[in-house]
Coordinates of C-alpha atoms in Angstrom, one line a residue:
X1 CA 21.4 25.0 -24.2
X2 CA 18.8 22.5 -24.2
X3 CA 16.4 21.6 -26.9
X4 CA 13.4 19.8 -27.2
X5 CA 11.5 19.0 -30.5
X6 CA 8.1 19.1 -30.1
X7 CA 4.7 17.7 -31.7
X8 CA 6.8 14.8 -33.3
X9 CA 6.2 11.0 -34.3
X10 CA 7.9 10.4 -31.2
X11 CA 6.1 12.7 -28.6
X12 CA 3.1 11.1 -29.9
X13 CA 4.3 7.9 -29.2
X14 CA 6.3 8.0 -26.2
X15 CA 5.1 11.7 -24.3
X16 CA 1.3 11.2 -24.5
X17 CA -0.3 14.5 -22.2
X18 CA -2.4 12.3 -20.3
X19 CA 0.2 10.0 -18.6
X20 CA 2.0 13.5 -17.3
X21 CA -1.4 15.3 -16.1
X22 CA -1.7 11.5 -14.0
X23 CA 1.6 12.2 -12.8
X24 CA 1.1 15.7 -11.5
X25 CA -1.9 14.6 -9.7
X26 CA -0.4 11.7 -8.1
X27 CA 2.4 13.7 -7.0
X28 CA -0.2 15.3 -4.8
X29 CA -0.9 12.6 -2.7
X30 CA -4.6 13.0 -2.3
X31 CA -5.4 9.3 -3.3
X32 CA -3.1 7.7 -0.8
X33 CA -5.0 10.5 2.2
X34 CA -8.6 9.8 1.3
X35 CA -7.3 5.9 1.0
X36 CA -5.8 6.1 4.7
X37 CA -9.3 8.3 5.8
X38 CA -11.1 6.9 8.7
X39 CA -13.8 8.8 9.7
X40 CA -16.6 10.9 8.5
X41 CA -15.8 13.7 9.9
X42 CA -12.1 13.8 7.9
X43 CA -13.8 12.9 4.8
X44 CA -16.0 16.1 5.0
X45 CA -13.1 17.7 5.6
X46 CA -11.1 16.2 2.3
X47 CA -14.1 17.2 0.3
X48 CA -14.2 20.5 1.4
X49 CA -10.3 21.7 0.7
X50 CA -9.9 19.3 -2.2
X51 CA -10.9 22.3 -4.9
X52 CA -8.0 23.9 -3.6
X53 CA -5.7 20.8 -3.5
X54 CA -6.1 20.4 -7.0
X55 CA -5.7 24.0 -7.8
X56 CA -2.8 24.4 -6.0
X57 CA -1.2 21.3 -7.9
X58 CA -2.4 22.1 -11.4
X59 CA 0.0 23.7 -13.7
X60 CA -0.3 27.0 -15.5
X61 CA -2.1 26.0 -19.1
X62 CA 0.5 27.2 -22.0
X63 CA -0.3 29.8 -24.5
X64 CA 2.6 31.6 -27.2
X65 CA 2.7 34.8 -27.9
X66 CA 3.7 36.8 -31.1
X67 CA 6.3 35.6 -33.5
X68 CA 9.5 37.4 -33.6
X69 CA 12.7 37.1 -35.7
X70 CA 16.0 35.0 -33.9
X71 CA 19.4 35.2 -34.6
X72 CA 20.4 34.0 -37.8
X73 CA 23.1 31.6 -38.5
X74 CA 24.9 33.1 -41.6
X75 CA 27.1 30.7 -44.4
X76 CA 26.3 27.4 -43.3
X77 CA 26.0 24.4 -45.8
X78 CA 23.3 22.4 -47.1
X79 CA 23.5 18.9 -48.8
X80 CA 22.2 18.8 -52.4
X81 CA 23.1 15.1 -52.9
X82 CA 22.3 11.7 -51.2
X83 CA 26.0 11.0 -50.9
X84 CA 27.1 14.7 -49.5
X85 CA 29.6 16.1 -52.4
X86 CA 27.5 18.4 -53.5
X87 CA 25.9 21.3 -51.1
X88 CA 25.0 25.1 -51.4
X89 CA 25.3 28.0 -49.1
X90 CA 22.8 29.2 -47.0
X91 CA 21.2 31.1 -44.2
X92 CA 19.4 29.7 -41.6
X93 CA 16.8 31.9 -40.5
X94 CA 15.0 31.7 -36.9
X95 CA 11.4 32.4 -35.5
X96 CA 10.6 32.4 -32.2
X97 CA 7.1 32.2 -30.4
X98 CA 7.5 33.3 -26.6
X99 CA 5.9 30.5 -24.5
X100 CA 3.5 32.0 -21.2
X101 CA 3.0 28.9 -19.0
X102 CA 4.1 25.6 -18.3
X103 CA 6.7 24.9 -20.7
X104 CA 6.9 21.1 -19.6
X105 CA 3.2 20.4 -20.7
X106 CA 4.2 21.5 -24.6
X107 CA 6.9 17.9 -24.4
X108 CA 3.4 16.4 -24.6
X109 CA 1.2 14.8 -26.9
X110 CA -2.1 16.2 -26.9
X111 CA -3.7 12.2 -26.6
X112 CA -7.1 13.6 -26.1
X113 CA -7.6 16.1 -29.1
X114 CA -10.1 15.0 -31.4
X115 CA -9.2 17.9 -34.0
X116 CA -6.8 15.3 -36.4
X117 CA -3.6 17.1 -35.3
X118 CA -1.0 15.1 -36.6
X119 CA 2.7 14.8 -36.2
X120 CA 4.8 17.6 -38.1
X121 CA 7.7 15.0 -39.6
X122 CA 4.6 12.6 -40.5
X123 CA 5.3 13.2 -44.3
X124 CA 9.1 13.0 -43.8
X125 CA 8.7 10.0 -41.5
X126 CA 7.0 7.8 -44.3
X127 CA 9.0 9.3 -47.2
X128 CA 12.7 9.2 -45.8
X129 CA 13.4 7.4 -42.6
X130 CA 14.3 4.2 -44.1
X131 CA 17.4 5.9 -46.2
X132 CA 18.4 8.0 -43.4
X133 CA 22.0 6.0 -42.8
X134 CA 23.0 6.5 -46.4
X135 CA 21.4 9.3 -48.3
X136 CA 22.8 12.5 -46.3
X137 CA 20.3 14.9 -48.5
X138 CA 17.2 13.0 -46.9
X139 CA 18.6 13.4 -43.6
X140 CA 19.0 16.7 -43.8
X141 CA 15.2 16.9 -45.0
X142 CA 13.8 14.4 -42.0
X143 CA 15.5 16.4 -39.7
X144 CA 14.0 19.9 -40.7
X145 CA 10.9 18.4 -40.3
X146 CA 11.9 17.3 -37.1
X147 CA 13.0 20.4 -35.8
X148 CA 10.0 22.1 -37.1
X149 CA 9.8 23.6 -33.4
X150 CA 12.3 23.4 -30.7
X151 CA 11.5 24.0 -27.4
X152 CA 14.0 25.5 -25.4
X153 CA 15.1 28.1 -23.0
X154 CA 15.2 31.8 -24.2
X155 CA 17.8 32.4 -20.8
X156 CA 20.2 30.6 -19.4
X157 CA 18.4 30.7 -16.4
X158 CA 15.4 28.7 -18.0
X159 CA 12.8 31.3 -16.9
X160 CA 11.8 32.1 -20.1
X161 CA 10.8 29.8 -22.6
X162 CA 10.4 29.8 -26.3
X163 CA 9.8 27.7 -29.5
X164 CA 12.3 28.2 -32.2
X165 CA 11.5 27.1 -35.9
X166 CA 13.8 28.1 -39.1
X167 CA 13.6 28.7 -42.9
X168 CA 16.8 27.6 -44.6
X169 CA 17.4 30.1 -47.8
X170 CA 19.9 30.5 -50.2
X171 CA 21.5 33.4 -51.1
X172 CA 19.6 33.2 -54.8
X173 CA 16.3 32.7 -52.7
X174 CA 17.1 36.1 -50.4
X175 CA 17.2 38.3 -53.7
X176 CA 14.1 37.0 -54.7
X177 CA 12.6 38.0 -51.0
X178 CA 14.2 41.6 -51.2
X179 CA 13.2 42.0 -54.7
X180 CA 9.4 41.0 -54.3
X181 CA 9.4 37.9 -56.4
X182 CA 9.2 35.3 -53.7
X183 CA 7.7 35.3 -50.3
X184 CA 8.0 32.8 -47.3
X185 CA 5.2 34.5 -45.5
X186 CA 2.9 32.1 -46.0
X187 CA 4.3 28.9 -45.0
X188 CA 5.8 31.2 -41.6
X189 CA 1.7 31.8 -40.7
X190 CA 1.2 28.3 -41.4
X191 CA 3.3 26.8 -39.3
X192 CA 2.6 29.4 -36.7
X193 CA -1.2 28.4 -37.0
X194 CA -0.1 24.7 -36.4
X195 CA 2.3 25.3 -33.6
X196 CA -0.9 27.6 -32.1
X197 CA -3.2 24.8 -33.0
X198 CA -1.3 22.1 -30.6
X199 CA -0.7 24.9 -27.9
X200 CA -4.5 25.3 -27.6
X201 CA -5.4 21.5 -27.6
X202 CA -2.7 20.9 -24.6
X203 CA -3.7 23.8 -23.0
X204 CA -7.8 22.3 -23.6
X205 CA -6.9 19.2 -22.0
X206 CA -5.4 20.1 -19.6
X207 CA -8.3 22.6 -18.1
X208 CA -10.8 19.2 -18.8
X209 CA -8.2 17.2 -16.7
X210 CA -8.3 19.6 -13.7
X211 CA -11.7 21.1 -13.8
X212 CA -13.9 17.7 -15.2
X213 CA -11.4 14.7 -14.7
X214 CA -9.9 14.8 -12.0
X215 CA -12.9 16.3 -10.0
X216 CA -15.8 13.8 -10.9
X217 CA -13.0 11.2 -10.0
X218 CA -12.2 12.3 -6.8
X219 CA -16.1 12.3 -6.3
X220 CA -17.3 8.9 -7.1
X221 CA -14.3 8.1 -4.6
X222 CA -15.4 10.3 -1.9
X223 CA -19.0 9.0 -2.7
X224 CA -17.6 5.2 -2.4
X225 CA -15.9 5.9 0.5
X226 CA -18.8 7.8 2.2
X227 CA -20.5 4.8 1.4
X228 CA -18.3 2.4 3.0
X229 CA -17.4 4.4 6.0
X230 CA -21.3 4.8 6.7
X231 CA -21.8 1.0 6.4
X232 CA -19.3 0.5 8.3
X233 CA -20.1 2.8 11.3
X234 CA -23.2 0.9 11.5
X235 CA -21.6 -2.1 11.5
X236 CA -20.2 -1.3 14.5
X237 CA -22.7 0.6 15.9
X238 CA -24.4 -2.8 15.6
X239 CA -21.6 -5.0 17.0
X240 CA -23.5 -5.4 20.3
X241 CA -20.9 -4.1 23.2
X242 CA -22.7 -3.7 26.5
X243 CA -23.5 0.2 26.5
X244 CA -22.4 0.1 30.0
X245 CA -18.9 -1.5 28.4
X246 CA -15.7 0.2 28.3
X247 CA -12.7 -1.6 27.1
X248 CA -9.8 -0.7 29.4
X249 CA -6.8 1.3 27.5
X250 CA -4.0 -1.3 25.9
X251 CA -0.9 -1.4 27.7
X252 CA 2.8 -1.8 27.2
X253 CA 4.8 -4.3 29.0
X254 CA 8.7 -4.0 29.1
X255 CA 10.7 -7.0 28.6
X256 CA 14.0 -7.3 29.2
X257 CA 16.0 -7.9 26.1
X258 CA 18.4 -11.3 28.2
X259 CA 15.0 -12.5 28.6
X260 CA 14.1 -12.3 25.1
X261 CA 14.5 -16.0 23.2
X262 CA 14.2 -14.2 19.7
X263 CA 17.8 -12.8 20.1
X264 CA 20.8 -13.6 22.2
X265 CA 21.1 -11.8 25.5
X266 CA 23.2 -8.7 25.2
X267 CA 24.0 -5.4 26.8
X268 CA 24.2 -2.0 25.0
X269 CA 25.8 1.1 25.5
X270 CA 23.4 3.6 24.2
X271 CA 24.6 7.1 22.6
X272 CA 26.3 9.1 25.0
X273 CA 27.2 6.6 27.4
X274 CA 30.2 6.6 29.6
X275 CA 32.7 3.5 29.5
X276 CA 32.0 0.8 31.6
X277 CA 28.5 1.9 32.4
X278 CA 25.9 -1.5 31.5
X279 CA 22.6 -0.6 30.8
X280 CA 19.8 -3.6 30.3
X281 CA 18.1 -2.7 27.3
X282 CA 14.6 -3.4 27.2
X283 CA 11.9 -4.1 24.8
X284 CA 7.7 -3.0 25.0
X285 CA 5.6 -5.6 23.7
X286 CA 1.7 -5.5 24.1
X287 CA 0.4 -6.8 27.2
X288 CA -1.1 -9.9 27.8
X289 CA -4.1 -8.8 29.0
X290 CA -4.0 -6.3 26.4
X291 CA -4.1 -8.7 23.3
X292 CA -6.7 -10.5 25.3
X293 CA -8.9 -7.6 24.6
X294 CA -8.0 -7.3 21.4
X295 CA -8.6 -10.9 20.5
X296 CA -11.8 -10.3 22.9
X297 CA -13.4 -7.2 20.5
X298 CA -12.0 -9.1 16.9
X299 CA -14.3 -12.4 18.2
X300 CA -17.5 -9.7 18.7
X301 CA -16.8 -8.4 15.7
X302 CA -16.7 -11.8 13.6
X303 CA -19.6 -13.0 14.8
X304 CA -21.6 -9.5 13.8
X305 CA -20.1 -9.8 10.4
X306 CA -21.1 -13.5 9.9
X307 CA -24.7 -12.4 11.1
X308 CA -24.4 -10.2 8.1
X309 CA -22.2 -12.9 5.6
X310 CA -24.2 -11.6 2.5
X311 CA -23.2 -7.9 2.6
X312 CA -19.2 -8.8 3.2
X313 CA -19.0 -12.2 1.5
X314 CA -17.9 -9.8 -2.1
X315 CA -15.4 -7.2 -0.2
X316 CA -12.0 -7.6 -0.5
X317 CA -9.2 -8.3 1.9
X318 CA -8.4 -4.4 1.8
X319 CA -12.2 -3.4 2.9
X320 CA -12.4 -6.1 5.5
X321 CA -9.0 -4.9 7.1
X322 CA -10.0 -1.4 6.9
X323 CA -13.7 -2.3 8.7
X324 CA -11.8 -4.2 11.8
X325 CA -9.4 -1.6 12.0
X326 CA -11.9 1.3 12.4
X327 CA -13.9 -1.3 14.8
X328 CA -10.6 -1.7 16.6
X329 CA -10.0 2.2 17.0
X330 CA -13.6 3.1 17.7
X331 CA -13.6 0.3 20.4
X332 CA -10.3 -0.2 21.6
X333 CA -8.8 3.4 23.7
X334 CA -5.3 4.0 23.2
X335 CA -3.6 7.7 23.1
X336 CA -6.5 10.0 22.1
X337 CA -5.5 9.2 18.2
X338 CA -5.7 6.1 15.2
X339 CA -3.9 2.8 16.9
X340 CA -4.8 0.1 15.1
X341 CA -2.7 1.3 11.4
X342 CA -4.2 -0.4 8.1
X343 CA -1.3 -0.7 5.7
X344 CA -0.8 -2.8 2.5
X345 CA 3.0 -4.5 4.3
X346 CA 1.1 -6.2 6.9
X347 CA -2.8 -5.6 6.5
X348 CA -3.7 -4.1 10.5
X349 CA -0.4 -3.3 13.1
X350 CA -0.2 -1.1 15.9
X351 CA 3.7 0.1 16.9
X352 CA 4.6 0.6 20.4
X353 CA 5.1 4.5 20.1
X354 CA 1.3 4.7 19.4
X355 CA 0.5 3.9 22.8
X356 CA 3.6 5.1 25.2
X357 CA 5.8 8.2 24.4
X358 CA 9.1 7.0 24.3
X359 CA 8.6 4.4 22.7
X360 CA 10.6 3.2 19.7
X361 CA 7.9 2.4 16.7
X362 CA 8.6 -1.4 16.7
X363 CA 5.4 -3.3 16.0
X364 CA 3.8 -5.2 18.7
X365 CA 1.0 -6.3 17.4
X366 CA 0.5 -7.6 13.6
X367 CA -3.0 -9.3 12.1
X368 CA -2.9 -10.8 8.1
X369 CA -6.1 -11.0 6.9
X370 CA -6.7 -13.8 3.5
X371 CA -9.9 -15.2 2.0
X372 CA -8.7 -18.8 2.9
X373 CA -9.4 -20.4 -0.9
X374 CA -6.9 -22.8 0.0
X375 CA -3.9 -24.4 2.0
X376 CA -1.5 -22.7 -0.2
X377 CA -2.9 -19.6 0.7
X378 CA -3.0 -19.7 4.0
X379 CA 0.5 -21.3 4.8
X380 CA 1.8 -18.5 2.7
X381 CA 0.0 -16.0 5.0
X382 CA 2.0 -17.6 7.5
X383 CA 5.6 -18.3 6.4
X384 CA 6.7 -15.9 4.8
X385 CA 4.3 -13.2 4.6
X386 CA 3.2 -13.0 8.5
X387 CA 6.9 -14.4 10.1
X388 CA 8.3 -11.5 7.9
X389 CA 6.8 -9.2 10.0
X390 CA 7.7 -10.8 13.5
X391 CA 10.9 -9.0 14.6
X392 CA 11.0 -10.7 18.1
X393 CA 8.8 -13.3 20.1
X394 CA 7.0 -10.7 21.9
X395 CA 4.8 -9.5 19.3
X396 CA 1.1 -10.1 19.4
X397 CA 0.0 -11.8 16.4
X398 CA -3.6 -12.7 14.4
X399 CA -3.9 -14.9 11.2
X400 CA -7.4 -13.7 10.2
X401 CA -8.9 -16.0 7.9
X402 CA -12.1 -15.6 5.6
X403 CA -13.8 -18.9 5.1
X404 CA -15.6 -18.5 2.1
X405 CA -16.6 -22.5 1.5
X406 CA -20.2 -24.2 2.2
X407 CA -18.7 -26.5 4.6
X408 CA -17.1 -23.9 7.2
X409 CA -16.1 -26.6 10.0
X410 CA -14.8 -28.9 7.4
X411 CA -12.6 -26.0 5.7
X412 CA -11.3 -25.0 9.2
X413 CA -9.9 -28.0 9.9
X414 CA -7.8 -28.6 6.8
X415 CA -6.5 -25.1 6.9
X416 CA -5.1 -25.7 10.3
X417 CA -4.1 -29.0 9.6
X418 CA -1.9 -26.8 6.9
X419 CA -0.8 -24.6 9.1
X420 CA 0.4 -27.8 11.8
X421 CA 3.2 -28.8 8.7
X422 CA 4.4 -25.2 8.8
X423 CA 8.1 -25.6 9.7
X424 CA 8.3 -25.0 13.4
X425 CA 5.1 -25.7 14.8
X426 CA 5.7 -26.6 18.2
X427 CA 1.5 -26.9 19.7
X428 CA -1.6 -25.9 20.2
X429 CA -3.8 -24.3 22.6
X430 CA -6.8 -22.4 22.9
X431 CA -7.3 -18.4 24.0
X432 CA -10.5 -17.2 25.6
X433 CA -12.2 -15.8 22.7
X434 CA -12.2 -19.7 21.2
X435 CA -9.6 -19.9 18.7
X436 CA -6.7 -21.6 18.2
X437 CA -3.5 -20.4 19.0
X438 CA -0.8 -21.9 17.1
X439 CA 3.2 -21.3 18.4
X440 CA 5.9 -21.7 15.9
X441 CA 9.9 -21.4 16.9
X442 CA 12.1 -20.5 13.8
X443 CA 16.0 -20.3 14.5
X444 CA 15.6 -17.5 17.7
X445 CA 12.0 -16.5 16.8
X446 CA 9.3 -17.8 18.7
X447 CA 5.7 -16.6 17.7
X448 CA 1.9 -17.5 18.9
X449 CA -0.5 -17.1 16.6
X450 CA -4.3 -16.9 16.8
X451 CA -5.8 -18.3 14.2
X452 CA -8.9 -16.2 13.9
X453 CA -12.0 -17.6 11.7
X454 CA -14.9 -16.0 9.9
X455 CA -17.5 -17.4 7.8
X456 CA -18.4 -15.6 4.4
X457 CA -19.9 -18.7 2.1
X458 CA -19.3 -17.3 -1.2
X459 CA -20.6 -20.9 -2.9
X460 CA -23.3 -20.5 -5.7
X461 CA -22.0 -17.0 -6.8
X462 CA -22.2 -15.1 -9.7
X463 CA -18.9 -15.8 -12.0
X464 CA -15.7 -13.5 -11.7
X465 CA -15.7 -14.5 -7.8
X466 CA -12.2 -16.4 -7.0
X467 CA -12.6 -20.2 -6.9
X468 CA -13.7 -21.8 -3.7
X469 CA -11.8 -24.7 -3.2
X470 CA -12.8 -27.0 -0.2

């Protein structure tokens, strides 16, 4: 049956309680939902039910009940020399102290206690662990102070847990007991009282983890992201669309997969289908006049948050993607739910099942977003970051790139001079919003890309800001 020896040298070292309470939570998943949470409303939500999130996910604080006599294990043999000849007989005598909660918690190390609990082989640690290999009498020592308490199951079933310690007496030292001259009672309380002791400190941190922790965590997040999703409604509140404006719903177009240049032309027969029956397989890709709009709402928004340069200039890539894709949703009408996905892959996407049922989730529309320090940067962006994505030469893509230098026209021009060397670029020509659109064929992929451009002069700022090169 398994065993565990707990409140060690190594627990402490290797088993610390916090790192496991981290790991519970996060098995929750409530950071990754408030991360992907894009409106107010769902945010109130979060806040309300998250007490009971982190109830339902907390485990049941450990306590031990009363010590009760084990099974002994009668005759065994005890070395009484460093090189093993010599031994004596004795009797190995068990306690056990019935565990009530989480047994998993008590593999721990209380990190946070601050009562000077130390490790129960400490003493044997520093007086015999560098003879262990050759002095069998100090082994045997170390490892009774090592097993001071096992932790293992009292059933075969593991429902019931337990903690096992022994006394090891010889037959000399059992007369003495039954005759009144010597009694182990003491040392039995005290390492009952220290086994309680460590019990009560993980048991202590783990109600601060889940009642104080974990709480006023999830609190300056929800505050921080209150914050940012109020900004950000106003930010597009203030965007400046015509109130009598409605941008039409993005639409699908089906292209024929022989008329596709990103793969050869071939036939499939799909699941099912009988012999000799051809079916053209096709493939949806974002209409034309669809990415128009897109590109069309994206140009609106840049030149709002240029207008406001100051209070974006220190966000990162992750906040800007996550403000143009709530603009994107909140402007752009698609199928009554989120479109436009924010994901750390490929920073904004929207699949083709988001906007027709039926559809297989291939992604037909991809937008990188980079503060554009340099050429390195961007040309990464590019090839291989943004050409990883591209599955075929239908898909709608944006290179979104945040020029944070003094001289924005000047900076412009040598990133796209850059992106010209990129292997593949074939031309350039210019959509309506007034961007560039770069196209690119690689092998059987052929891409256009918009190389979309905003302003955020980060010169003269305080230090910690990455470098602005020109």
């Amino acid at each position: 049956m398994v065993s565990f020896s707990a409140f060690t040298t190594d627990v402490r070292k290797d088993y610390p309680l916090s790192t496991f309470l981290r790991h519970l939570l996060e098995q929750l998943g409530l950071h990754r939902e408030l991360q992907q949470i894009g409106e107010l409303a769902e945010l109130d939500d979060f806040a309300a039910l998250l007490p009971e999130r982190l109830s339902a996910g907390r485990p049941t604080s450990p306590s031990v009940g009363q010590p009760e006599p084990g099974p002994r294990i009668d005759d065994t043999e005890r070395p009484t020399s460093s090189d093993g000849e010599h031994s004596e007989t004795i009797t190995r005598h068990r306690i056990v102290l019935p565990i009530h909660g989480d047994e998993r918690l008590l593999m721990r190390w209380p990190d946070r206690d601050d009562t000077g609990l130390v490790p129960v082989d400490a003493d044997a640690w520093e007086q015999y662990y560098d003879t262990l290999i050759e002095n069998r009498l100090h082994n045997y020592r170390f490892r009774v102070a090592y097993e001071t308490w096992l932790l293992s199951p009292m059933t075969e079933s593991g429902e019931r847990w337990a903690m096992y310690g022994y006394l090891d007496l010889t037959l000399e030292q059992e007369q003495q007991v039954h005759d009144g001259i010597l009694s182990f009672r003491l040392e039995v309380d005290e390492r009952v009282s220290l086994a309680r002791r460590f019990v009560e400190a993980i048991a202590k941190q783990t109600a601060d983890f889940f009642d104080v922790e974990a709480p006023e965590e999830f609190r300056r997040l929800i505050q921080d992201k209150r914050r940012r999703l109020t900004n950000r409604a106003a930010v597009t509140a203030d965007l400046g669309f015509p109130a009598s404006w409605k941008a039409p719903a993005l639409q699908l177009d089906d292209v024929n997969v022989a008329d596709s240049l990103a793969e050869p032309a071939g036939i499939e027969l799909p699941p099912g289908q009988a012999d000799g029956a051809v079916v053209l397989t096709t493939r949806p890709r974002l209409a034309p006049a669809s990415f128009a709009e897109v590109l069309r709402t994206i140009r609106i928004w840049a030149n709002s948050v240029e207008r406001y340069g100051r209070s974006f200039s220190d966000l990162t890539e992750d906040q800007i993607s996550d403000l143009l894709a709530a603009t994107l949703n909140a402007t752009l009408p698609g199928a009554q739910r989120e479109v436009f996905t924010h994901s750390g892959k490929s920073d904004i996407f929207i699949e083709a099942d988001k906007l027709a049922e039926g559809s297989g989730p291939a992604k037909i529309f991809i937008c990188e977003s980079k503060w554009a320090h340099d050429d390195t940067i961007v040309t990464k962006a590019l090839d291989p970051q943004l050409f990883g994505y591209l599955i075929t030469h239908d898909t709608a893509a944006v290179l979104l790139l945040l020029v944070p230098q003094k001289n924005f026209h000047q900076a412009v021009g040598k990133r796209l001079a850059a992106l010209r060397k990129v292997e593949g670029y074939i031309r350039e020509s210019e959509d309506n919003s007034g961007w560039p659109v770069l196209e690119y064929r690689r092998d059987t992929l052929t891409a256009r890309v918009c190389v979309a451009t905003v302003h955020l002069d980060r010169t003269g700022r305080t230090s910690g800001d990455p470098t602005v090169s020109s």
